[in-house]
Each structure stands twice: as structure tokens, then as C-alpha cells.
Short mmCIF file of C-alpha atoms in Angstrom, two decimals:
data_model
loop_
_atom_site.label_atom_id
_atom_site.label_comp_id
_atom_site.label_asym_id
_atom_site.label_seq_id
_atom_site.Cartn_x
_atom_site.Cartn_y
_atom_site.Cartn_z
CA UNK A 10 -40.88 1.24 9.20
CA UNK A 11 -38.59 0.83 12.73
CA UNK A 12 -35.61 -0.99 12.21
CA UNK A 13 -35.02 -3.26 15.32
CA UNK A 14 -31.38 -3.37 17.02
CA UNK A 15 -28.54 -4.81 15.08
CA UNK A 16 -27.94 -8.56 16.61
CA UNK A 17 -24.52 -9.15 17.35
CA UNK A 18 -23.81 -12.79 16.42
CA UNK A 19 -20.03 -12.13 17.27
CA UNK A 20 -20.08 -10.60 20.11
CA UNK A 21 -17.30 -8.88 19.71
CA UNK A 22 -17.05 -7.74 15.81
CA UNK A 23 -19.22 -8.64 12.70
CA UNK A 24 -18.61 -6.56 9.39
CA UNK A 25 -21.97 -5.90 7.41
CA UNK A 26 -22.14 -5.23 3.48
CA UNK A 27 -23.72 -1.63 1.82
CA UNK A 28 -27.45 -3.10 1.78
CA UNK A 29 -27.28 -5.36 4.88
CA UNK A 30 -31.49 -5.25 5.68
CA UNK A 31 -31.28 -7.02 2.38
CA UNK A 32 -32.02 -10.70 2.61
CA UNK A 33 -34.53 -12.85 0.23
CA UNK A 34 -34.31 -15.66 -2.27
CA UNK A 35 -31.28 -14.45 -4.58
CA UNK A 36 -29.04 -13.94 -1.56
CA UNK A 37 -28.70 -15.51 1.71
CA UNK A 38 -26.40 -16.40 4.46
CA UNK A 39 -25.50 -19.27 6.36
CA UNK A 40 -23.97 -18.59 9.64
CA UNK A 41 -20.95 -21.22 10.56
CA UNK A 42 -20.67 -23.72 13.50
CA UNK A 43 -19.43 -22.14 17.02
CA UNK A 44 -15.89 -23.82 16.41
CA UNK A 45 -15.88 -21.87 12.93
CA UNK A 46 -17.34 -18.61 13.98
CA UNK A 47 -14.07 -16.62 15.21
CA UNK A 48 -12.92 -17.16 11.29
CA UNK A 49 -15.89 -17.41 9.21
CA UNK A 50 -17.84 -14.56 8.90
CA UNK A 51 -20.79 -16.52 6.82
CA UNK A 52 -20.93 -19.08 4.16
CA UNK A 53 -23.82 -17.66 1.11
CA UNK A 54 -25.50 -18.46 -1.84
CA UNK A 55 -26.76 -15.94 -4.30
CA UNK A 56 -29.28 -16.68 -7.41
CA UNK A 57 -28.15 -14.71 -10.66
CA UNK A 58 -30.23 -17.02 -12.74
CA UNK A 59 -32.85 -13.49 -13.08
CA UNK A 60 -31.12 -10.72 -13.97
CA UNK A 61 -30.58 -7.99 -11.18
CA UNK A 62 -27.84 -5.26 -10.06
CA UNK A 63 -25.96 -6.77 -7.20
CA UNK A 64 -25.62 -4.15 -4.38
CA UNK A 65 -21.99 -2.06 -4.26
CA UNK A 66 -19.05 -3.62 -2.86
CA UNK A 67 -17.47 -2.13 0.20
CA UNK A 68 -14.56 -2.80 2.51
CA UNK A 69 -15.70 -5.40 5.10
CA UNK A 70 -12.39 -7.05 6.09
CA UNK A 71 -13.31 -10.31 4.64
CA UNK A 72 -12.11 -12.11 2.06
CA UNK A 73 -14.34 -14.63 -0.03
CA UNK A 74 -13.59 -18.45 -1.97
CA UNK A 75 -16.61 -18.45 -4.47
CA UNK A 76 -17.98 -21.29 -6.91
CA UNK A 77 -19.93 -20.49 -9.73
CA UNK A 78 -22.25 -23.30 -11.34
CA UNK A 79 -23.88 -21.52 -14.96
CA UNK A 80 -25.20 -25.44 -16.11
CA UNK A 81 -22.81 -28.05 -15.83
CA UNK A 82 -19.81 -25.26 -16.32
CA UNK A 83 -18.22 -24.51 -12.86
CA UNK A 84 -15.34 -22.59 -12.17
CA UNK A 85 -13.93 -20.81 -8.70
CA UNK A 86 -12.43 -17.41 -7.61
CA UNK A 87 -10.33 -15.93 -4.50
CA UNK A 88 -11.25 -12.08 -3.59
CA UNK A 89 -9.11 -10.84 -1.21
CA UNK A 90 -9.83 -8.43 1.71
CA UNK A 91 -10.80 -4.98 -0.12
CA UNK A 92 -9.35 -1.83 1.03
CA UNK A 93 -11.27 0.30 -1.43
CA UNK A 94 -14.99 -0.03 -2.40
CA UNK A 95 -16.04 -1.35 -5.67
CA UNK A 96 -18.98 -1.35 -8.59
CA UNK A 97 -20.87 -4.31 -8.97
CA UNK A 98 -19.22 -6.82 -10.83
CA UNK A 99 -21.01 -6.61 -14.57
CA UNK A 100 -19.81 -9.64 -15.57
CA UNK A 101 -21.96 -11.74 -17.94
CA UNK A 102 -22.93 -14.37 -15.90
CA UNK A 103 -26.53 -17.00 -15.42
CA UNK A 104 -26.26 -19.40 -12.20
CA UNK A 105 -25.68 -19.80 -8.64
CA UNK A 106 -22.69 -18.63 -6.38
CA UNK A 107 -21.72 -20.43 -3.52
CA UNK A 108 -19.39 -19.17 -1.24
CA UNK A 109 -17.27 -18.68 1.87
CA UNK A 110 -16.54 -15.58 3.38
CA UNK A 111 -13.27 -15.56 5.34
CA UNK A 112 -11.93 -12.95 8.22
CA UNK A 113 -8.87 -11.03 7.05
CA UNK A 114 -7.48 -12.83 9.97
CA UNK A 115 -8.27 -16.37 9.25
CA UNK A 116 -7.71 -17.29 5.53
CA UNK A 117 -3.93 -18.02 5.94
CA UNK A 118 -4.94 -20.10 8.88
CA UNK A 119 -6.93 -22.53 6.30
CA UNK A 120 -5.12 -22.00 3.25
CA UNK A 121 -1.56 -22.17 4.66
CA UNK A 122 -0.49 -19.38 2.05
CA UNK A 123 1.45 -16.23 2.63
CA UNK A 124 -1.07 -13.48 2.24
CA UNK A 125 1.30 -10.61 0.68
CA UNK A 126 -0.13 -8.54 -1.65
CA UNK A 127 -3.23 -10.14 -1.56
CA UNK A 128 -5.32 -6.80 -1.41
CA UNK A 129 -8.09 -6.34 -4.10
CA UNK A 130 -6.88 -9.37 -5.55
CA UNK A 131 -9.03 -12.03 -7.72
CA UNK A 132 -7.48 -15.17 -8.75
CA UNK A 133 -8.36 -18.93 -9.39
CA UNK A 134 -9.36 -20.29 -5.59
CA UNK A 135 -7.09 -22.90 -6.12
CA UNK A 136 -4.14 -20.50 -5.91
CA UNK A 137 -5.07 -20.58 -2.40
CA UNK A 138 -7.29 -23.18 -1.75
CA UNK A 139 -6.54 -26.07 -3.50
CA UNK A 140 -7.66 -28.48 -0.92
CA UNK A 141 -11.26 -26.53 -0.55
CA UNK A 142 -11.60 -26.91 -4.07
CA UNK A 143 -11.10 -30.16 -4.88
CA UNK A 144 -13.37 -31.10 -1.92
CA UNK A 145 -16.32 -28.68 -3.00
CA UNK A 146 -16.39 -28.93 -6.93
CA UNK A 147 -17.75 -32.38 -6.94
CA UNK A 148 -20.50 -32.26 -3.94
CA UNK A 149 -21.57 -28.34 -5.79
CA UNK A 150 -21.87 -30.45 -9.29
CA UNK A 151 -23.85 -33.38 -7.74
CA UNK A 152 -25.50 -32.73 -4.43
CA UNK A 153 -25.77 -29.01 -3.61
CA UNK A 154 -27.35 -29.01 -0.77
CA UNK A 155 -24.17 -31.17 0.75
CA UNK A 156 -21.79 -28.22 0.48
CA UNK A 157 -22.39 -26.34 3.71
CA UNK A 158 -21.52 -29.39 5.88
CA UNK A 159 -18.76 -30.78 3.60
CA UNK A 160 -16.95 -26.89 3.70
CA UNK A 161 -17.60 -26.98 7.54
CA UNK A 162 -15.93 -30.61 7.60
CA UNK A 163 -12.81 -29.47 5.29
CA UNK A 164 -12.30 -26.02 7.37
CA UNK A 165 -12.43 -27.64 10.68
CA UNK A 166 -9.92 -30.39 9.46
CA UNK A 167 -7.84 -27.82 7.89
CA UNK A 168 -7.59 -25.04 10.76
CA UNK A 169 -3.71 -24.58 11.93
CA UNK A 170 -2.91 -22.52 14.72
CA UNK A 171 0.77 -21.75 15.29
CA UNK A 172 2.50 -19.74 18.30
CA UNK A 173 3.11 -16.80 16.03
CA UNK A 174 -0.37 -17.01 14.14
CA UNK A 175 -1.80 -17.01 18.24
CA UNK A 176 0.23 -13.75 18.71
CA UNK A 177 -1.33 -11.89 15.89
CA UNK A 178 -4.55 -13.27 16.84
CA UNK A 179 -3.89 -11.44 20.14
CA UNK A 180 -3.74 -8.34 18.63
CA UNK A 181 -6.49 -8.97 16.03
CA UNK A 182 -8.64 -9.06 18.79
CA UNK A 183 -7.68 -5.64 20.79
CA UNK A 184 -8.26 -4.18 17.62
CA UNK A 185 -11.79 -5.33 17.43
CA UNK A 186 -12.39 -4.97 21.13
CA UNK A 187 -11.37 -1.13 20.82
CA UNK A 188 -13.00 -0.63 17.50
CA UNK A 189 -10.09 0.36 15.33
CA UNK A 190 -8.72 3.10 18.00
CA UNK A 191 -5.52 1.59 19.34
CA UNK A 192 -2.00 3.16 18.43
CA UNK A 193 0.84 0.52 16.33
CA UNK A 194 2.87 0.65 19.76
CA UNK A 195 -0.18 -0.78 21.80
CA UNK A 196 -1.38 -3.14 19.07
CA UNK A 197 2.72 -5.08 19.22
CA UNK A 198 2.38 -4.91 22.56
CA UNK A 199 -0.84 -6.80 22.50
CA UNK A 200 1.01 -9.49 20.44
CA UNK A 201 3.92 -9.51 22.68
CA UNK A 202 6.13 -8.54 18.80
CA UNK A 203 7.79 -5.44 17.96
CA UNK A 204 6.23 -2.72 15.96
CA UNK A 205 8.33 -4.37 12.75
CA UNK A 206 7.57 -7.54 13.39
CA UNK A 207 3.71 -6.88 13.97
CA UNK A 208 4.15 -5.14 10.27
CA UNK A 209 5.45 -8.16 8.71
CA UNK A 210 3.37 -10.49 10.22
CA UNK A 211 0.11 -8.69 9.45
CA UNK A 212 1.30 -8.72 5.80
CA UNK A 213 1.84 -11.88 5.50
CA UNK A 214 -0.94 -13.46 7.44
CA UNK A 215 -3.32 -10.70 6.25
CA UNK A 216 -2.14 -9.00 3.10
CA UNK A 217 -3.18 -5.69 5.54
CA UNK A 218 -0.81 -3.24 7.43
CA UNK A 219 -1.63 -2.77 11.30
CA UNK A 220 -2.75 0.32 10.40
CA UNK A 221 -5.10 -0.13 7.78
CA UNK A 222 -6.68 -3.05 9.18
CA UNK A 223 -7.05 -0.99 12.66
CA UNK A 224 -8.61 2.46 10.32
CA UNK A 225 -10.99 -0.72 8.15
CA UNK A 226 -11.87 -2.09 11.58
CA UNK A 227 -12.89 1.39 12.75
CA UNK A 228 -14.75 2.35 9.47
CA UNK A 229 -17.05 -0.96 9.39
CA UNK A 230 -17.59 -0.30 13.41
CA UNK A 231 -18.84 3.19 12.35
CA UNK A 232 -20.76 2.18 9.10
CA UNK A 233 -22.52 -0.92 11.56
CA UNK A 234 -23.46 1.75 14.66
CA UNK A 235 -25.12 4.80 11.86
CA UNK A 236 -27.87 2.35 11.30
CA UNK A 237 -29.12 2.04 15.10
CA UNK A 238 -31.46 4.05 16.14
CA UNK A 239 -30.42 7.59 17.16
CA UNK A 240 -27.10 7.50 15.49
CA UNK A 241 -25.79 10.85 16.19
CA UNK A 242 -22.45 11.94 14.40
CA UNK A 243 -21.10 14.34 16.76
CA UNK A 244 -21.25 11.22 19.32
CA UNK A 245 -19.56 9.00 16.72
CA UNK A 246 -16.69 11.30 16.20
CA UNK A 247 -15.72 10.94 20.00
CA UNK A 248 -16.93 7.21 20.12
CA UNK A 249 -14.44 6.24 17.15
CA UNK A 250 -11.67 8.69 18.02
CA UNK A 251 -12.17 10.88 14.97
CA UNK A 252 -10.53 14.30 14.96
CA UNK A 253 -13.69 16.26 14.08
CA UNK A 254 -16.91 15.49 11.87
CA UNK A 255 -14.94 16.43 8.60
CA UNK A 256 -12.67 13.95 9.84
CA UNK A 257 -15.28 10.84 10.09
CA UNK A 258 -17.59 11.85 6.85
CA UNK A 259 -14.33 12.30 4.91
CA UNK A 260 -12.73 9.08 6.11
CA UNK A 261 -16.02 6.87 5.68
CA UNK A 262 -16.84 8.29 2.50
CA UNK A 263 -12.64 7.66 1.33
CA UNK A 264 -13.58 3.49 2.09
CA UNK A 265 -17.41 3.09 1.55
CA UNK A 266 -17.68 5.20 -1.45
CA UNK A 267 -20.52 7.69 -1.00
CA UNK A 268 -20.90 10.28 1.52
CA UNK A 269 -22.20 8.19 5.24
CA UNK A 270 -26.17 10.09 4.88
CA UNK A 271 -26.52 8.96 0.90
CA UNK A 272 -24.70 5.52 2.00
CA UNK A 273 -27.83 5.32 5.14
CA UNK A 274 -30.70 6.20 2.51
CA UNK A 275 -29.10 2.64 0.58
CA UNK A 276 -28.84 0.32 2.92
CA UNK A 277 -32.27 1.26 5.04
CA UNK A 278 -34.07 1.41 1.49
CA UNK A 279 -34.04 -1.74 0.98
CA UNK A 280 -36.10 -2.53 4.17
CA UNK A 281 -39.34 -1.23 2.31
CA UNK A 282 -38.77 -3.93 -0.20
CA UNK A 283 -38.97 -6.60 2.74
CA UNK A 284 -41.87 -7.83 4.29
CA UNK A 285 -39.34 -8.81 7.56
CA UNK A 286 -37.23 -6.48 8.09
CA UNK A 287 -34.13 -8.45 9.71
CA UNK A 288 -30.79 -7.24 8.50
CA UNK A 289 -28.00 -10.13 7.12
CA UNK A 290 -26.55 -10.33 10.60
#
């Protein structure tokens, strides 16, 4: 079966998940107003009222606000941005997810929170979101099929913007225009800040160093570009700035967790089980 061209919905930069040709009735995405699209990578639902393995969680430099509804029990969560890939979460759990998934750069601009040590973390949403919460919980128990346009109402209202958040935001985007492969000196210099003060304000808005968000940037441009057609390595390696090919294969294997040809026999699998094969882009 030929898989079509990726679409780019940002032009720019859009991070895609291990299966990403996946898309049917226990997991879909929403994508965001125009206004929200520079922050919000997709708001989703997924359906674990049938028992099924979720696919494997991998670096995508989001981070997500989720509601779960199991009956009339519903509680919340806050994953940050992953730096490491994961196993599906086992959890015992029956019911519906609803969620929003967040750039690395844009949750402090909603939530207003320092993002420090936020990596791999999962907490209570409120912790973070306390406005989103109380705003969501009662539309998600009562009318469901409200929540997309109530979120979109509460992030729009909630978006902050200040001179220093507009300097990282300069940076955040020569980092995603150059596909990871821009040095610390030319990423402050973006931002008009100082190689220390680019560190501390990437920590704090993001939770990420400069340079991991630059090498996660690179890795999810690389992982997105193996599944066109005639994805060549050797070309990649030059493409992405890679030292040599033991360089890539040992650097995307180090953040997606399997070796890149094992990690491409996953995520185009899943197409046979589709009857249109458009990837969750």
C-alpha cells in the first residue's frame, strides 16, 4: 500500500507519535483554531472502554493536560515534555481520555507556571492548570461534546505573551526552521540573550535545556522525514547534520527506543489495518 506525502499542517514543525498512520474510533485528533495552532499541537480523545495496547510513547516535544471520565469518576493529569521514550501506560483503567497536547514552548504561556524540572513528570493538572480544570471538569461530566470549544475559549483567554517569553519564542522558532542543527551561540543570538540566560530561560519556560530541545527537535524532524517516500539514510545524515550513520541510528534509537528500520516496520504497519491510509497529521 503507497503511503501519500506527510501534510504539513504547521508549516514549519509538527511532531508525530510512534504509530502516526494510526487513526480510527479509539483515538483521534482535533486540530486547534489558527490563533491556537503555534501552541497547540492537537486536542484528542481516545476510547479505552475495549481493552487494547496503546502504541509506545516517544519524545515528541509536547506536553499533554488529560481528563479521564471511567463512569461518573473523573480525575486529571499533567505529562510533561518527555526526553526519553516510554512503555505504554498499563494502568487499570475503562473510559474516555480527553486531552490537550501542548508545545514544549507554550504550556508556561497558558499555565503561568515555572516549568523547572518538569521533564517526565506526571502530576495532578491542577498543579499547573488550575484554571483549565475547573473550566473543563464540569462541561466533560455533562456535555462532552462542549469541551473542544470551551478549552479553545479558556486557552485563547488565557494566552500571555511577555517581552522575554517573545525572545525565547524567537529562538524556538530558528530551532524549528533549521531542524535541530543550530549551535547554543546562534540559538542566544536568535533571542537577542546570552548563552546563560537562553539556559535559564529555556528551563524555566520549558523544563528543556537549549540543547536538548535543539537534539529532540532534530530527532522528531528525522523520525517525521524516514516515513516519506525514498527516505535514504546516508542523505539524512547530511540533511540533519549527523556525524556519520552510526551517529543518526545511535542517536534516534537513544530517544525513540528501537533501532529507526524496526521503529519504520511499527508505525507503517499499522496502515494495513486502515482502510484510509491518512497519517494523524
Amino acid at each position: 500500500m503507497k503511503i501519500s506525502a506527510l501534510p504539513a499542517h504547521n508549516a514549519v514543525y509538527f511532531p508525530i507519535p510512534a504509530a502516526p498512520f494510526f487513526l480510527g474510533d479509539r483515538y483521534r485528533e482535533y486540530s486547534p483554531c489558527p490563533e491556537l495552532s503555534p501552541f497547540i499541537r492537537c486536542f484528542w480523545e481516545a476510547d479505552y472502554s475495549q481493552k487494547y495496547t496503546p502504541s509506545p510513547v516517544i519524545p515528541d516535544t509536547c506536553a499533554d493536560v488529560l481528563f479521564y471520565i471511567d463512569g461518573s469518576f473523573l480525575r486529571t493529569s499533567f505529562c510533561g515534555v518527555n526526553d526519553r521514550p516510554s512503555s505504554p501506560n498499563k494502568e487499570s483503567f475503562s473510559g474516555r481520555i480527553y486531552a490537550v497536547r501542548f508545545y514544549a514552548w507554550a504550556v508556561s504561556l497558558f499555565s503561568g507556571e515555572s516549568l523547572e524540572d518538569s521533564v517526565n513528570l506526571s502530576c495532578e493538572a491542577g498543579a499547573f492548570f488550575p484554571g483549565l480544570v475547573r473550566e473543563l471538569v464540569p462541561i466533560l461530566e455533562n456535555s462532552p461534546s462542549l469541551w473542544i470549544p470551551a478549552a479553545e475559549k479558556w486557552l485563547y483567554d488565557s494566552l500571555q505573551i511577555h517581552s522575554e517569553n517573545a525572545r525565547m519564542m524567537n529562538t524556538v522558532y530558528s530551532v524549528l526552521k533549521y531542524e535541530g542543527r543550530i549551535s547554543l551561540t546562534d540559538m542566544a543570538a536568535e533571542g537577542v540573550l546570552s548563552p546563560r540566560q537562553l539556559q535559564r530561560v529555556f528551563q524555566r519556560e520549558m523544563g528543556l535545556s537549549p540543547k536538548k530541545f535543539s537534539q529532540l527537535v532534530r530527532y522528531q524532524s528525522l523520525w517525521r522525514a524516514s516515513l516519506l517516500p525514498g527516505f535514504q539514510v546516508l542523505d539524512a545524515v547530511e540533511r540533519f547534520g549527523y556525524t556519520d550513520q552510526s551517529h543518526l541510528l545511535r542517536e534516534f534509537k537513544r530517544f525513540h527506543g528501537l533501532p529507526l528500520s524496526q521503529a519504520r516496520e511499527y508505525a507503517l504497519g499499522n496502515v494495513a489495518f486502515l482502510q484510509d491510509p491518512s497519517p494523524v497529521l
